[in-house]
GROMACS .gro file of C-alpha atoms in nm:
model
  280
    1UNK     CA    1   9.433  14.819  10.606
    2UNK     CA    2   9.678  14.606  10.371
    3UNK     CA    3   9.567  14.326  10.627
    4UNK     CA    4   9.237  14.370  10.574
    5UNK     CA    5   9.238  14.400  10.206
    6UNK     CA    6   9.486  14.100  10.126
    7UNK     CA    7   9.384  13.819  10.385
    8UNK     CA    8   9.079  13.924  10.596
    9UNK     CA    9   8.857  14.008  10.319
   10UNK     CA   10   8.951  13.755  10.042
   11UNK     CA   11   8.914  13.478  10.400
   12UNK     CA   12   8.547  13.575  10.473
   13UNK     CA   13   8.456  13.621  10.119
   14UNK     CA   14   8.549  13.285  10.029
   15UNK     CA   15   8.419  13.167  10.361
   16UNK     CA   16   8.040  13.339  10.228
   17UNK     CA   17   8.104  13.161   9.870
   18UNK     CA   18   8.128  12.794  10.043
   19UNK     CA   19   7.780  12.823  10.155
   20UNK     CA   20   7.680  12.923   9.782
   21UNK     CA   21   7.641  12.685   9.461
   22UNK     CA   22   7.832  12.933   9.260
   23UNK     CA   23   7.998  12.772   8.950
   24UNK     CA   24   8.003  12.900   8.610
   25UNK     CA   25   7.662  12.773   8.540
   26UNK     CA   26   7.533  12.990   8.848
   27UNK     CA   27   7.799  13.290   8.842
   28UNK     CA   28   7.580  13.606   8.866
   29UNK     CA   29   7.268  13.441   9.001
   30UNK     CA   30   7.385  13.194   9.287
   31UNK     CA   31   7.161  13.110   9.624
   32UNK     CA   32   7.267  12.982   9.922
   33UNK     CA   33   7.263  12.648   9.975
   34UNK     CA   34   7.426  12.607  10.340
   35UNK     CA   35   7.659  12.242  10.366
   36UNK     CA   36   7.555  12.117  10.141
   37UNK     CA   37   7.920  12.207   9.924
   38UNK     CA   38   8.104  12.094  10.256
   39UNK     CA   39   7.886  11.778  10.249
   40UNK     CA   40   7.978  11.721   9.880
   41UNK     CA   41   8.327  11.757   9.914
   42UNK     CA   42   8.316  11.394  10.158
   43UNK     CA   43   8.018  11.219   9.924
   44UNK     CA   44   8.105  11.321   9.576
   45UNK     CA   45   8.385  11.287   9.341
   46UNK     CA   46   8.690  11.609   9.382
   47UNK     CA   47   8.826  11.516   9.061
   48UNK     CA   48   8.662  11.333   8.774
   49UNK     CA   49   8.658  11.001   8.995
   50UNK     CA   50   8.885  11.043   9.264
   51UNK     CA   51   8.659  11.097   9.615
   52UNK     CA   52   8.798  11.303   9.884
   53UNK     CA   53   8.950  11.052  10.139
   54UNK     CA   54   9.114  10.805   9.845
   55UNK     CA   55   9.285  11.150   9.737
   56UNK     CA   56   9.351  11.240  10.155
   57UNK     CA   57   9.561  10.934  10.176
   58UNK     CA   58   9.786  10.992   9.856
   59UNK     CA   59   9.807  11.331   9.949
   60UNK     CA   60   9.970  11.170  10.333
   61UNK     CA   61  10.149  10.929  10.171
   62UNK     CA   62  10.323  11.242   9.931
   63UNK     CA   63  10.413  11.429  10.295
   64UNK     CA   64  10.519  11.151  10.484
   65UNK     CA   65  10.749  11.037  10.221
   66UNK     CA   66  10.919  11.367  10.140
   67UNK     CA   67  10.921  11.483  10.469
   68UNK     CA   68  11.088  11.174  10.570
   69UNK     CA   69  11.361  11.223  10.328
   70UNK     CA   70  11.401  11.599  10.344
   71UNK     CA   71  11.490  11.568  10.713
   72UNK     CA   72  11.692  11.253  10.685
   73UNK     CA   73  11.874  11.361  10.399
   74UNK     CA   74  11.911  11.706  10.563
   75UNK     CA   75  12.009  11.626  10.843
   76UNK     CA   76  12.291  11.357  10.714
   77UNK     CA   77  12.434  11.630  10.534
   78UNK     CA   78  12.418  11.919  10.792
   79UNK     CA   79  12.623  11.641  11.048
   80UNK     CA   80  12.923  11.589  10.704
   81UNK     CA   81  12.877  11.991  10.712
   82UNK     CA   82  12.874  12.079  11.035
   83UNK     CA   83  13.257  11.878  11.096
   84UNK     CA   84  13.570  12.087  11.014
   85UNK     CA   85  13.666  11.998  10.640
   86UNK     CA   86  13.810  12.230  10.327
   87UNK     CA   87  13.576  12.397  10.109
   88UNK     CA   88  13.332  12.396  10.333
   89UNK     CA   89  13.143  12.696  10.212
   90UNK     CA   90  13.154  12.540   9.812
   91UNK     CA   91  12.986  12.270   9.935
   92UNK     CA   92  12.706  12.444  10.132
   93UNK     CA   93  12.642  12.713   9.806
   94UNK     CA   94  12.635  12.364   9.563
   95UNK     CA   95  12.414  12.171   9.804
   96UNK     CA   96  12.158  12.521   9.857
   97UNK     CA   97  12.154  12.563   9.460
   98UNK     CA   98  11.829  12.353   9.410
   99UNK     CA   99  11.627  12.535   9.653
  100UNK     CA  100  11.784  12.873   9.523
  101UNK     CA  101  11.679  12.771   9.206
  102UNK     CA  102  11.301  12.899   9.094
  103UNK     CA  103  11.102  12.621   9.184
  104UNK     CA  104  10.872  12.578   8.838
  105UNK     CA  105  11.189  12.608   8.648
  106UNK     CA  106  11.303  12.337   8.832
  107UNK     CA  107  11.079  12.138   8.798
  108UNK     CA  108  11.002  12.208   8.473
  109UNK     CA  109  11.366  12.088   8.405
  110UNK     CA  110  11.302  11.762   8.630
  111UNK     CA  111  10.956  11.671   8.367
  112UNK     CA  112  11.203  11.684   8.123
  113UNK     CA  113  11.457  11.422   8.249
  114UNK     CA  114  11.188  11.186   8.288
  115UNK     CA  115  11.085  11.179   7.887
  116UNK     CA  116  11.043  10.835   7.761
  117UNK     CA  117  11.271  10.868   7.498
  118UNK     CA  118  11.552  11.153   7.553
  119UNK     CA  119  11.513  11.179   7.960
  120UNK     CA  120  11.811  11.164   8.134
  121UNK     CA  121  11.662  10.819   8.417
  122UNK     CA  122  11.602  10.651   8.088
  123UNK     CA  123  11.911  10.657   7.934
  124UNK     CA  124  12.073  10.573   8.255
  125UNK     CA  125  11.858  10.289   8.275
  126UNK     CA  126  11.882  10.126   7.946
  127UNK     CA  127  12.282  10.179   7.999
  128UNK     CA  128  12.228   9.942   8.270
  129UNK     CA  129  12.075   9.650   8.098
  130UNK     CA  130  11.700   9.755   8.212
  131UNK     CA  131  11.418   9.864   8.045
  132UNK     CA  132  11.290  10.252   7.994
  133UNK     CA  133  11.000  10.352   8.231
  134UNK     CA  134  10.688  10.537   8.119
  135UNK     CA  135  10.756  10.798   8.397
  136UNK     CA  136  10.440  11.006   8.261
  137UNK     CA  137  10.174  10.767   8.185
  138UNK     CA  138  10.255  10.480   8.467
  139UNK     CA  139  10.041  10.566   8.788
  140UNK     CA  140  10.337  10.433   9.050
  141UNK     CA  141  10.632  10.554   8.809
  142UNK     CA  142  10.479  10.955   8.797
  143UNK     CA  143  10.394  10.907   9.166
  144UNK     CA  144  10.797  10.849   9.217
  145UNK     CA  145  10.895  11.083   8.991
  146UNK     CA  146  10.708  11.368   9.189
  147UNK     CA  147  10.880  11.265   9.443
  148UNK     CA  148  11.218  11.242   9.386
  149UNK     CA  149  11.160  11.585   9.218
  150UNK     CA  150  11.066  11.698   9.508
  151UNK     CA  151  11.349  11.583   9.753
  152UNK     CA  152  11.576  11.690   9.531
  153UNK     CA  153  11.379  12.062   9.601
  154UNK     CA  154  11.345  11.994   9.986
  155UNK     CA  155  11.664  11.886  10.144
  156UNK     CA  156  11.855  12.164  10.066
  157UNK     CA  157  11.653  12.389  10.302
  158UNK     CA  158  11.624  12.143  10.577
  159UNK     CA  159  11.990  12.046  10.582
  160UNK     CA  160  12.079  12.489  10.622
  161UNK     CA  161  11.812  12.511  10.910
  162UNK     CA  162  11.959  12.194  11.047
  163UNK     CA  163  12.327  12.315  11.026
  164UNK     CA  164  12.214  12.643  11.204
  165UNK     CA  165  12.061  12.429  11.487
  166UNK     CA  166  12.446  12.224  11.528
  167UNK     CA  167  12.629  12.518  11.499
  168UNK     CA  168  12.426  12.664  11.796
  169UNK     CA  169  12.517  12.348  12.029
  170UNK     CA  170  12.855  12.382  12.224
  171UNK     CA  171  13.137  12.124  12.182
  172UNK     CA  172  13.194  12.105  12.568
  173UNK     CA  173  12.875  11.888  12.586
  174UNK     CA  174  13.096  11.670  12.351
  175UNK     CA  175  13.331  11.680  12.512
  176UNK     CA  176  13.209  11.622  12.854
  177UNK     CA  177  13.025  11.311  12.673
  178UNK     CA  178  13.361  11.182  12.550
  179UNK     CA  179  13.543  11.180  12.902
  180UNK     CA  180  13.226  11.003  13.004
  181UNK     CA  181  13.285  10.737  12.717
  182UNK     CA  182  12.992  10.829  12.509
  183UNK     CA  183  12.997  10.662  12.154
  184UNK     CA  184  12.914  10.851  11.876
  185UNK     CA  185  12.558  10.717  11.826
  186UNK     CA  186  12.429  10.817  12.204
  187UNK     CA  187  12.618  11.155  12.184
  188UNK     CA  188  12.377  11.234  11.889
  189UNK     CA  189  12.086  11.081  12.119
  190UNK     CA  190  12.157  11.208  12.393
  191UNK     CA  191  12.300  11.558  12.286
  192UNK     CA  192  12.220  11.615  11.907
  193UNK     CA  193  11.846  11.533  11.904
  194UNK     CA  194  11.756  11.713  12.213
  195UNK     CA  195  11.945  12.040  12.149
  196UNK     CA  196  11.848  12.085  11.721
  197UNK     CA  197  11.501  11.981  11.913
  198UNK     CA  198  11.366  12.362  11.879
  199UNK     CA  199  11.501  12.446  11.496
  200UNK     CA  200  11.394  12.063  11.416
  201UNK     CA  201  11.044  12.123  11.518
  202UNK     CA  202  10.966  12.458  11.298
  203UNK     CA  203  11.144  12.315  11.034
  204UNK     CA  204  10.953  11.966  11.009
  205UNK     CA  205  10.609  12.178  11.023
  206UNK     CA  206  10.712  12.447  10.785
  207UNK     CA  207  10.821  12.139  10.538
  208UNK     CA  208  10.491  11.934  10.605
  209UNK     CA  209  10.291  12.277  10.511
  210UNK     CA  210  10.508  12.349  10.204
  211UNK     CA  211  10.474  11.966  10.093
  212UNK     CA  212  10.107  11.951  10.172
  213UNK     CA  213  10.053  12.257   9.985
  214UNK     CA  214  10.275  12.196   9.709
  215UNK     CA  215  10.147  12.281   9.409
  216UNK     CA  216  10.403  12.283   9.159
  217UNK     CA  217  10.561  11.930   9.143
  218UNK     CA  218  10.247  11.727   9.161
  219UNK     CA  219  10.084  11.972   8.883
  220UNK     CA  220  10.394  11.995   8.646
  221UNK     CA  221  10.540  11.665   8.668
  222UNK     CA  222  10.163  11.544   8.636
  223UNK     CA  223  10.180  11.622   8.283
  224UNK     CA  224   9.851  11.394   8.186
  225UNK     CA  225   9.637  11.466   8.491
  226UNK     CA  226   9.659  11.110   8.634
  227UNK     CA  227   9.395  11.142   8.914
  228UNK     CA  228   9.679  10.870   9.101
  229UNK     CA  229   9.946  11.137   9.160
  230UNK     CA  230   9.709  11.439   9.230
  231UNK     CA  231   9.693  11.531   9.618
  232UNK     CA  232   9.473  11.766   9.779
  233UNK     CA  233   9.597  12.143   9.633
  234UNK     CA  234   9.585  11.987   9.299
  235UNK     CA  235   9.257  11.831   9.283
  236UNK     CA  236   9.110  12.181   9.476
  237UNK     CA  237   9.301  12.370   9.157
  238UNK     CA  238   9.121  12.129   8.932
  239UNK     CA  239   8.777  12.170   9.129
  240UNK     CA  240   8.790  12.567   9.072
  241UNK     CA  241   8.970  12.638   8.739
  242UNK     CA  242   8.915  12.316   8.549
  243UNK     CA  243   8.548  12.216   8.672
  244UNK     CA  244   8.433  12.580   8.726
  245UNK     CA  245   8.297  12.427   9.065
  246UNK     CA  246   8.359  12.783   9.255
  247UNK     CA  247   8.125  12.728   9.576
  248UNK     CA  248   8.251  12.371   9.585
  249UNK     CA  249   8.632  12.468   9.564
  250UNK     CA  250   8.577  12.709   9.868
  251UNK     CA  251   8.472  12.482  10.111
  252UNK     CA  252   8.663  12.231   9.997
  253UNK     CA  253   8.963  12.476  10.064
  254UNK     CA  254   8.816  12.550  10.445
  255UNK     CA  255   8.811  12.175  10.481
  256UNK     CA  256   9.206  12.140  10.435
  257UNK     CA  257   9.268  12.493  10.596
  258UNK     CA  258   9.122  12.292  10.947
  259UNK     CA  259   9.287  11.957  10.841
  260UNK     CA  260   9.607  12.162  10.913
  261UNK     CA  261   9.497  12.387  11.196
  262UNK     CA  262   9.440  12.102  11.348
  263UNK     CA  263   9.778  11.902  11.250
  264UNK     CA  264   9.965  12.193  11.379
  265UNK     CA  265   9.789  12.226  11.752
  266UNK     CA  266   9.849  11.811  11.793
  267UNK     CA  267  10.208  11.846  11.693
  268UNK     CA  268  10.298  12.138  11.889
  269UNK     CA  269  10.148  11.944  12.188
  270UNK     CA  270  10.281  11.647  12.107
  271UNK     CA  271  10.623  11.818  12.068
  272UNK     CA  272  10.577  12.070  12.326
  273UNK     CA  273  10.780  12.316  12.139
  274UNK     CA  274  10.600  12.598  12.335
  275UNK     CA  275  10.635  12.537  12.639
  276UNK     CA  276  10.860  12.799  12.719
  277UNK     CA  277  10.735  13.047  12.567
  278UNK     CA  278  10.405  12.983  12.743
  279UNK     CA  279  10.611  12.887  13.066
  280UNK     CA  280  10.765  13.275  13.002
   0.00000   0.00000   0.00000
């Protein structure tokens, strides 16, 4: 029943409003109109200006680069973590602190930092001999700072699910490695990689849906709606609660429900992270 009520029946209503031209101008008396909205999501303007494939691209560049450094800079910090060292439980509660933290306070915290005049990068920079950086108002500068905002969020959770995965992995493959006269660089090949292989894989797609979906960063940090740092979840927000474009918002919502459905079958393929469990 809760099933029903929360997620199947919300799903297929929304699925029956994408065929509709409801909007605010047509709330109570709206007809249906077929593809038309899932045709106008690819041939018309999401945002103001912004069409849906120009937004699609900064939307992969957003995941690719956070991803990229959430799983870097997790896993660089799970290996320091994962050696024997004092403290070692400090460290991990100071290093899980910014994903503990609520995320819209966070980032609300972040949008601050980046003022022209008062914000903490600014100061730093003019310290420095360089010149203070319209962080909100530059296209490339608020693309950056959404991003670094968002690393900051991200690594903290990929570098615990990363630990886990090391922790799991015996030191007798290490040490077998060792006798063999394994360097450190092909004992994480060779060992590392392959064994954090089924924690890595979740974690990367859980982060790419989290990132993809984000809503918070891009929407707080992009504190004068520059259509250049908007991504997908934004510019549907926008679509629904800004342009009143209801019918339009739904199927424009379907359309990246299947962009992902379809992300996730290629990568678990590509990955074959379940092929045991279908082996089983």
């Amino acid at each position: 029943i809760g099933l029903t009520a929360l997620v199947i029946y919300p799903l297929l209503w929304e699925l029956r409003l994408s065929f509709t031209n409801m909007s605010l101008r047509y709330f109570k008396n709206y007809e249906f109109i077929g593809l038309q909205n899932y045709i106008r999501v690819f041939t018309e303007p999401v945002l103001k200006q912004k069409m849906f494939f120009p937004l699609l691209g900064q939307t992969i560049l957003w995941t690719v680069v956070n991803i990229s450094f959430h799983v870097g800079g997790g896993l660089a910090l799970a290996l320091l973590l994962n050696r024997k060292m004092r403290g070692k439980g400090i460290y991990r509660a100071l290093i899980i602190l910014p994903w503990a933290v609520p995320q819209v306070i966070a980032v609300l915290a972040w949008r601050g930092e980046f003022n022209f005049s008062y914000g903490y990068f600014n100061i730093i920079l003019q310290r420095i001999g360089l010149q203070p950086i319209q962080w909100m108002t530059e296209p490339v500068a608020n693309f950056i700072a959404m991003c670094m905002t968002n690393i900051w969020l991200g690594i903290p959770f990929m570098m615990v699910t990363l630990l886990g995965g090391l922790q799991s992995i015996s030191s007798e493959y290490y040490e077998a490695a060792e006798m063999d006269g394994a360097n450190a660089f092909q004992q994480f090949r060779n060992i590392t990689l392959p064994l954090i292989q089924p924690v890595l894989t979740p974690a990367i797609l859980l982060g790419t849906f989290w990132t993809f979906n984000n809503f918070n960063v891009p929407f707080f940090i992009n504190q004068n709606e520059l259509e250049s740092s908007d991504i997908l979840v934004t510019g549907l927000f926008r679509a629904a609660f800004q342009y009143n474009r209801y019918g339009f918002s739904a199927a424009f919502a379907f359309v990246i429900f299947i962009m992902l459905l379809l992300f996730t079958i290629f990568y678990m393929r590509y990955t074959k992270s379940l092929k045991g469990a279908f082996e089983s």
